[in-house]
Structure formats: structure tokens, C-alpha cells
Coordinates of C-alpha atoms in Angstrom, one line a residue:
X1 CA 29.0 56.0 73.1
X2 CA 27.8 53.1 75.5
X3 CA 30.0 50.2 76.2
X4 CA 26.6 48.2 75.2
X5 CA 26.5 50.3 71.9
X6 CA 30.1 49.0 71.0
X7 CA 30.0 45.7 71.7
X8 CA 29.9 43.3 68.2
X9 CA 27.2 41.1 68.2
X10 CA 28.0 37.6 68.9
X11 CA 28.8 35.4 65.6
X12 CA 27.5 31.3 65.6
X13 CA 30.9 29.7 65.1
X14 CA 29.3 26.5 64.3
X15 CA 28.6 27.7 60.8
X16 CA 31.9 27.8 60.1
X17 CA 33.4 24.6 61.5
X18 CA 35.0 22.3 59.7
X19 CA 33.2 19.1 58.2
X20 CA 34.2 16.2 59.9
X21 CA 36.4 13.6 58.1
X22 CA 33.3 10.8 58.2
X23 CA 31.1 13.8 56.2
X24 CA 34.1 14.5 53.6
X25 CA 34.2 10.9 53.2
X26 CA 30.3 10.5 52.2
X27 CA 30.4 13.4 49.6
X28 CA 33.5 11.9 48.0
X29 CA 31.4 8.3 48.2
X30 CA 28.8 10.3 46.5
X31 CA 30.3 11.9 43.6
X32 CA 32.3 8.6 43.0
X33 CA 28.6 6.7 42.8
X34 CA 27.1 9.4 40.3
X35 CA 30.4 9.3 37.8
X36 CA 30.1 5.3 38.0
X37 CA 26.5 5.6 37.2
X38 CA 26.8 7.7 34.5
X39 CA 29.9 5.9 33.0
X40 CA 27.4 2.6 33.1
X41 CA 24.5 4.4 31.9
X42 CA 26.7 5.7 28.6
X43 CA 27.6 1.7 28.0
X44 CA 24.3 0.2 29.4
X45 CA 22.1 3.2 27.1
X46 CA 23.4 1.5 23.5
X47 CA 22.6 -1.8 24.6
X48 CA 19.0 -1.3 25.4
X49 CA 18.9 0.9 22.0
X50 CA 19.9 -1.9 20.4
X51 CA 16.7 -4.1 22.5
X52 CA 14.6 -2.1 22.0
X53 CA 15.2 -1.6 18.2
X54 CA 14.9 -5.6 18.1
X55 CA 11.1 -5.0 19.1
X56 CA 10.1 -2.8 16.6
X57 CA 8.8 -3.4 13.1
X58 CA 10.9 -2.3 9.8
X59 CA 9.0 0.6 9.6
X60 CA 8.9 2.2 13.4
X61 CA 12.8 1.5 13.4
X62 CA 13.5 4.5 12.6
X63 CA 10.6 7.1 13.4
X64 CA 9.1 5.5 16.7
X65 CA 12.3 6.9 19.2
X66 CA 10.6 5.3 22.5
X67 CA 12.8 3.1 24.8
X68 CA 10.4 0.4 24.8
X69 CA 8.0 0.3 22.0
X70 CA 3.9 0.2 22.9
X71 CA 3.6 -2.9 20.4
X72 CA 6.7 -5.2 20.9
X73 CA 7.1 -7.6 17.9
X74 CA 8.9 -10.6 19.7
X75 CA 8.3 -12.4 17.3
X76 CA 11.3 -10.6 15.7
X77 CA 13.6 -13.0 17.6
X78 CA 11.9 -16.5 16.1
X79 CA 12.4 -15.3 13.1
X80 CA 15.6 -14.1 13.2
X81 CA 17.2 -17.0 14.4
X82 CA 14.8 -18.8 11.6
X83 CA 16.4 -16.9 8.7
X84 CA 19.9 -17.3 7.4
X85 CA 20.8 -20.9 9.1
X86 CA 21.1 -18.5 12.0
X87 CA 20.7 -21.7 14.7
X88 CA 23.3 -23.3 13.0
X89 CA 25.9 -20.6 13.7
X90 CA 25.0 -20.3 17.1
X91 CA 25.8 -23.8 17.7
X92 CA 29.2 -23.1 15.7
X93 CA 30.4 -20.3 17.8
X94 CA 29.1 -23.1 20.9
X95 CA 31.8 -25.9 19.5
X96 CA 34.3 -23.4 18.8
X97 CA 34.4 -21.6 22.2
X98 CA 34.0 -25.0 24.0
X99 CA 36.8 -26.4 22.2
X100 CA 39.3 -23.3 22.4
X101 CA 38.9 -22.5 25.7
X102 CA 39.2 -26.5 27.0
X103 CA 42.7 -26.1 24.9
X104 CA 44.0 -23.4 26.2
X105 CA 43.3 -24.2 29.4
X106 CA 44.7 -27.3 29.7
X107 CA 48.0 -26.2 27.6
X108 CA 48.7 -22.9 29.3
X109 CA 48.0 -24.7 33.2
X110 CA 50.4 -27.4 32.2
X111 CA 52.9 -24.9 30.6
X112 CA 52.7 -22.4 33.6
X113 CA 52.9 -25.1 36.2
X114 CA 56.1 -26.6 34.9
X115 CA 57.6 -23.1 34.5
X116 CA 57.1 -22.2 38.0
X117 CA 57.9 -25.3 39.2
X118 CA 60.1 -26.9 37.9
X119 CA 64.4 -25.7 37.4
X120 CA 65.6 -26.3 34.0
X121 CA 68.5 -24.3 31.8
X122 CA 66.7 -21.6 29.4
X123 CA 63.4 -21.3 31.7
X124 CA 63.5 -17.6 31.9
X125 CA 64.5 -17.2 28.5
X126 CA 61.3 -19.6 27.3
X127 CA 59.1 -17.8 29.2
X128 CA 59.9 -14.9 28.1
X129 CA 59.6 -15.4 24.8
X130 CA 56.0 -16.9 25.1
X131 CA 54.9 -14.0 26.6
X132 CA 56.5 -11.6 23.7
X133 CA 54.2 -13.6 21.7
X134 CA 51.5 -11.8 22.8
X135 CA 52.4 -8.8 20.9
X136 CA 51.7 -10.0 17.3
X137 CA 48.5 -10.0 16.8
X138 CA 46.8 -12.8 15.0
X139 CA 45.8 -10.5 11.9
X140 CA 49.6 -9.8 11.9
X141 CA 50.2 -13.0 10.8
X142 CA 47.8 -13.9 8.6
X143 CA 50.0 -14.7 5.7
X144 CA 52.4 -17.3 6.8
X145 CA 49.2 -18.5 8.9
X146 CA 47.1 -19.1 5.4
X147 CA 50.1 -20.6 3.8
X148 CA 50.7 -22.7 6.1
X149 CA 47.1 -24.2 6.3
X150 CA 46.6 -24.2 3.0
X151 CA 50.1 -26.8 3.3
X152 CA 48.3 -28.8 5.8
X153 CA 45.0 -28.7 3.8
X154 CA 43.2 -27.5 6.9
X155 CA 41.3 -24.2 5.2
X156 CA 37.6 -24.4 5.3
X157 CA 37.9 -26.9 8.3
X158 CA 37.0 -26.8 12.0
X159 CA 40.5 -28.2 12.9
X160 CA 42.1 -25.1 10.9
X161 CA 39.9 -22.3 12.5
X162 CA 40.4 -23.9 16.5
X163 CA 44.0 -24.3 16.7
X164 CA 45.4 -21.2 15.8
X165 CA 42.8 -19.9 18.1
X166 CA 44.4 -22.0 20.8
X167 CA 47.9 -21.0 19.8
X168 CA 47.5 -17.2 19.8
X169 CA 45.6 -17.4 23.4
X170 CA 48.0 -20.1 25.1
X171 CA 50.4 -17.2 26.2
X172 CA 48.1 -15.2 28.1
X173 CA 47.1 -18.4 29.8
X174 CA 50.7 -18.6 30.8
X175 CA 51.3 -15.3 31.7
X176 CA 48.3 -15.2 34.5
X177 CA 48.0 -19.1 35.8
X178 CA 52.1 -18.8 36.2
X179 CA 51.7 -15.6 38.3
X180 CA 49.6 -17.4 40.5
X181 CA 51.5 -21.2 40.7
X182 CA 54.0 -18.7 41.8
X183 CA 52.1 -17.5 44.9
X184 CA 51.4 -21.0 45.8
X185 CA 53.6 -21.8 49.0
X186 CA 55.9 -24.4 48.1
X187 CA 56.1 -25.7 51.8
X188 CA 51.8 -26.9 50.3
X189 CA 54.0 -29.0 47.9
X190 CA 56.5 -30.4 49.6
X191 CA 54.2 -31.6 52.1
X192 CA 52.1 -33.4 49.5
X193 CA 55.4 -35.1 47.8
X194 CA 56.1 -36.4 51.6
X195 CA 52.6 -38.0 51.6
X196 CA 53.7 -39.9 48.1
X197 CA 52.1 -37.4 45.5
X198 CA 54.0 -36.9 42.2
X199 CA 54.3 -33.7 40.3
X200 CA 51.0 -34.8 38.3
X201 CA 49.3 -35.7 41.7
X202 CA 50.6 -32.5 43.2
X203 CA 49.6 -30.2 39.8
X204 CA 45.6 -31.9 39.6
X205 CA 45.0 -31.6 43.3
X206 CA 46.7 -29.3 44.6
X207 CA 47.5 -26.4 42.3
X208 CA 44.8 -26.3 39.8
X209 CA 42.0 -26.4 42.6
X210 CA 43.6 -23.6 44.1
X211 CA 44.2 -21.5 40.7
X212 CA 40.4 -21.6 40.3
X213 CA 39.9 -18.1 40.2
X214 CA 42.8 -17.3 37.9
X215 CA 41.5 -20.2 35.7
X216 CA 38.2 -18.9 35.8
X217 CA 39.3 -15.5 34.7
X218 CA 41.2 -17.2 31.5
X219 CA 38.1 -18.4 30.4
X220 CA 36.1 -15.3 30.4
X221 CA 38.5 -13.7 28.7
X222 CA 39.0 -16.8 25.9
X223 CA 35.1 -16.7 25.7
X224 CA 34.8 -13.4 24.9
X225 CA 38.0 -13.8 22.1
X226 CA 36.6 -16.6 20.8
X227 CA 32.9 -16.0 20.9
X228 CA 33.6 -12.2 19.2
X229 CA 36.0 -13.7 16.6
X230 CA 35.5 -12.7 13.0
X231 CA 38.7 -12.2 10.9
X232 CA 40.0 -15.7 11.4
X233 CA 36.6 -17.0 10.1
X234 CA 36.9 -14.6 6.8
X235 CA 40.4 -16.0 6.0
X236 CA 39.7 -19.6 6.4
X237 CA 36.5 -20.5 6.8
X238 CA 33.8 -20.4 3.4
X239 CA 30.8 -23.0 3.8
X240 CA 28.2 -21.5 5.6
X241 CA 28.0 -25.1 7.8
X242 CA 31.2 -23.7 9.5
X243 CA 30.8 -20.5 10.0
X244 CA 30.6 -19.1 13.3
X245 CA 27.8 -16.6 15.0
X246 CA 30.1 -13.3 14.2
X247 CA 30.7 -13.9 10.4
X248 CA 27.3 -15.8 10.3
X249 CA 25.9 -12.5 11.7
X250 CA 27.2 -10.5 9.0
X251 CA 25.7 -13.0 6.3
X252 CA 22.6 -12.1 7.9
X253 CA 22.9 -8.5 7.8
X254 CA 23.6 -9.0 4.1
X255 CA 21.1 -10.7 3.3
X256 CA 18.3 -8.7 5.2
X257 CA 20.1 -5.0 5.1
X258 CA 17.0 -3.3 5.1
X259 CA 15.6 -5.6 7.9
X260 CA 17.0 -3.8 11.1
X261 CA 14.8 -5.6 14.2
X262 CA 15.6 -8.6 12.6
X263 CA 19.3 -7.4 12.8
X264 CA 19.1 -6.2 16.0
X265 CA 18.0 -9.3 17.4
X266 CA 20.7 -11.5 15.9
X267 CA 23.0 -8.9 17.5
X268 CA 21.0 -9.3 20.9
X269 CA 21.5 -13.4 20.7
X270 CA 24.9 -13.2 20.1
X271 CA 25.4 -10.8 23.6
X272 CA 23.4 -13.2 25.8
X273 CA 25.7 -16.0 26.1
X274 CA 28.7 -14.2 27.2
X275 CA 26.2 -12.3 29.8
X276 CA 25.4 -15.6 31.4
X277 CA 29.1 -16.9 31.4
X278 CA 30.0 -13.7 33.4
X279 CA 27.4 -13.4 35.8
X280 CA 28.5 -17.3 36.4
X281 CA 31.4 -17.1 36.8
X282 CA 31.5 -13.1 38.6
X283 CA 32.8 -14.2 42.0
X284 CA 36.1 -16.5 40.7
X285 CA 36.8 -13.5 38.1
X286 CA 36.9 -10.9 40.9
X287 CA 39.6 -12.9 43.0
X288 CA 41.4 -14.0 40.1
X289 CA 41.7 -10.3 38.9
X290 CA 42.6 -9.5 42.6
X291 CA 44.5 -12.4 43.7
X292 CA 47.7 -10.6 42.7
X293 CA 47.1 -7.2 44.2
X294 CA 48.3 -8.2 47.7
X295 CA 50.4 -10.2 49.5
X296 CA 50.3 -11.5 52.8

């Protein structure tokens, strides 16, 4: 046998090599893209269900399964927020969210700037018992909460379905603007009480233009409580004048239950709003959410 004959043929090595760290890094890139996409498509898919059944007429609701209809009835939306004093709890849920979300901000900035502040015996202690607060849930009160209204004479008022509102979200107002007053260098302060400012100065101008993204996170999430709300407006609110868009939503699936585009358009109404507030305010929530995560 030839020396020629025994020799192994040669073997491309190159096939074998190892992917470099940069190519790893695209394919992990990749799959991470395609699971987000498909996590948005399984929450984004309902929603345009839902438009697309506000398009159709009571009798393609069900039988015409197309994601955009070939004869779109928009006229669905007039006369759904036509029907049912629907306008009129759109404007309600308006004055309630407005309202609620003023209060609490104002209330829990105040709060959380004088508990991270200022030194007084029992601060610990009081904050820490606000923020156990948080774990009863309004429904979880709901007794001593009716009773005590109906003392006060504030069910079936405006008055009586905003503050407890305020009250239940004032602690989670604490919780994140103190967290961030905290972070606040207190060398910023003491500067501005050597130029004259007092503690009011130094909390309007200084602190609450810097807690703009923690503030603007509070009120996403106080919009969203508020505007959503439903079983605070079944235990105290009856006239239809007061109600807001969530139980006034319900009214109107009542009185139209076989009426499903109409339905689905109320539903559609209610979600715009809260859309519009986000995409607003998008860049402060994304700091606020983030402003803890790192120091330095």
C-alpha cells in the first residue's frame, strides 16, 4: 500500500469552528424578538377582535370571522355613544379620574416629601404603616366603608365615590415619590436653604420638578385604577347622572345584550383614553420605573 493510498484526506476545519460571541449574541437577540412578538401579538390579537367586532352589523358578529370586515359599519360608534346616556358617563369617568389623581398626587408628594425629609419621633413606624395599607383591598372594606358614608350622607354623591378613591391610592403615591425624594442629594437642598428657600420653596422647585418621572408614573397608574373602577360605583353610586364609564358600560350592555358591535364599541371608547395618556406620558414612565434600578 502506497504512502499516497494511506494518507486521510484533508478535513475543512472551518466548519467546525466555533461561532463567535457577536454571532451567539444575534441568535439570542433573535429568539428574544420573536417571544416578545408573540407575547404582544397574544395581548394585541383580542383587542383588534374586539375592533373589528365594533364594525360589524348584529348579524355578521358572529358568522363573518374576518379581521377587518369588507363593509365597516362606523356608524356603530355614533350610535353607541348616542344610546344609554353613554356621553354622559364618559365625561363622569373624565371628572372622576381628573379629580382622584390631582388628590393623590398632591397628598402622597406632600406626605412622601416630609417623610424623607424631615426627622420626627414615630417616622418609620408611620410609614410603615401607610404602606401596610396597601394590602386591604378596597372591596375588603366595603362594610365599614358603606356605613360610614351612609353616616356622612355621602352615598349616591360624587364627593363619596372620589375620596375613598383618593384614600386607598395615597399609599402607593407614598411608597414610590418617597423612594425617589430619597435619591435626591441633600447637599441640592441645603444649597437652596442657603440661598433663602424654605422647606415649601425647596419641595415646589426643587424636588417635585425633579420627581417628574416618578410623578408621572403615579398617574398612569391612578388613571388606569380610577378610569377601570367598577365595584366602588355599584356600592355607592345609583343615578345614572353619576355613574361612571365602567358601570355605565355595563348599563349599556344590559340594555342592548343582543347588540354586540354596539357593545364592542363602547368597550373600544372606554380603551382609547388610557392609550393616549400612556403614549403621552411613555418617556417619564420609563425613567420613573427605572430611576431606582441604579445608582451612581
Amino acid at each position: 500500500m502506497s504512502a499516497q493510498g494511506g494518507r486521510e484526506p484533508d478535513i475543512d476545519t472551518s466548519l467546525f469552528a466555533r461561532p463567535s460571541p457577536r454571532a451567539i449574541e444575534r441568535v439570542q437577540i433573535s429568539f428574544i424578538h420573536l417571544a416578545l412578538i408573540a407575547v404582544s401579538a397574544t395581548c394585541l390579537f383580542p383587542l383588534w377582535w374586539t375592533f373589528a367586532s365594533s364594525l360589524k352589523t348584529q348579524r355578521t358578529v358572529f358568522s363573518d370571522h374576518s379581521l377587518f370586515p369588507s363593509d365597516p359599519q362606523w356608524f356603530n360608534y355614533f350610535e353607541a355613544w348616542e344610546k344609554s346616556d353613554f356621553g354622559i358617563y364618559f365625561v363622569n369617568s373624565i371628572f372622576y379620574t381628573v379629580l382622584v389623581v390631582f388628590g393623590v398626587l398632591a397628598l402622597a408628594s406632600l406626605a412622601a416629601f416630609a417623610l424623607s425629609r424631615l426627622r420626627f419621633p414615630g417616622r418609620q413606624v408611620l410609614y410603615f404603616l401607610l404602606i401596610s395599607t396597601m394590602m386591604i383591598p378596597i372591596p375588603g372594606a366595603f362594610v365599614p366603608l358603606y356605613v360610614l358614608l351612609v353616616k356622612l350622607n355621602l352615598v349616591d354623591t360624587r364627593i363619596g365615590y372620589i375620596l375613598p378613591q383618593i384614600n386607598a391610592n395615597i399609599p402607593l403615591g407614598i411608597f414610590l415619590l418617597k423612594t425617589f425624594f430619597d435619591q435626591i442629594p441633600r447637599d441640592l437642598e441645603e444649597q437652596a436653604r442657603i440661598d433663602g428657600c424654605n422647606r415649601w420653596q425647596v419641595y415646589w422647585h426643587i424636588a417635585l420638578p425633579l420627581a417628574r418621572p416618578a410623578l408621572a408614573t403615579l398617574t398612569i397608574f391612578n388613571v388606569l385604577a380610577v378610569w377601570n373602577e367598577y365595584l366602588l360605583a355599584m356600592l355607592v353610586l345609583s343615578s345614572a347622572k353619576l355613574m361612571p364609564l365602567q358601570r355605565g358600560l355595563m348599563v349599556f350592555q344590559g340594555a342592548h345584550i343582543t347588540d354586540y358591535p354596539l357593545l364592542m364599541a363602547g368597550v373600544i371608547i372606554t380603551i382609547v383614553p388610557v392609550v393616549i395618556c400612556y403614549l403621552v406620558l411613555q418617556r417619564h414612565i420609563i425613567k420613573g420605573i427605572t430611576a431606582g434600578a441604579v445608582k451612581g
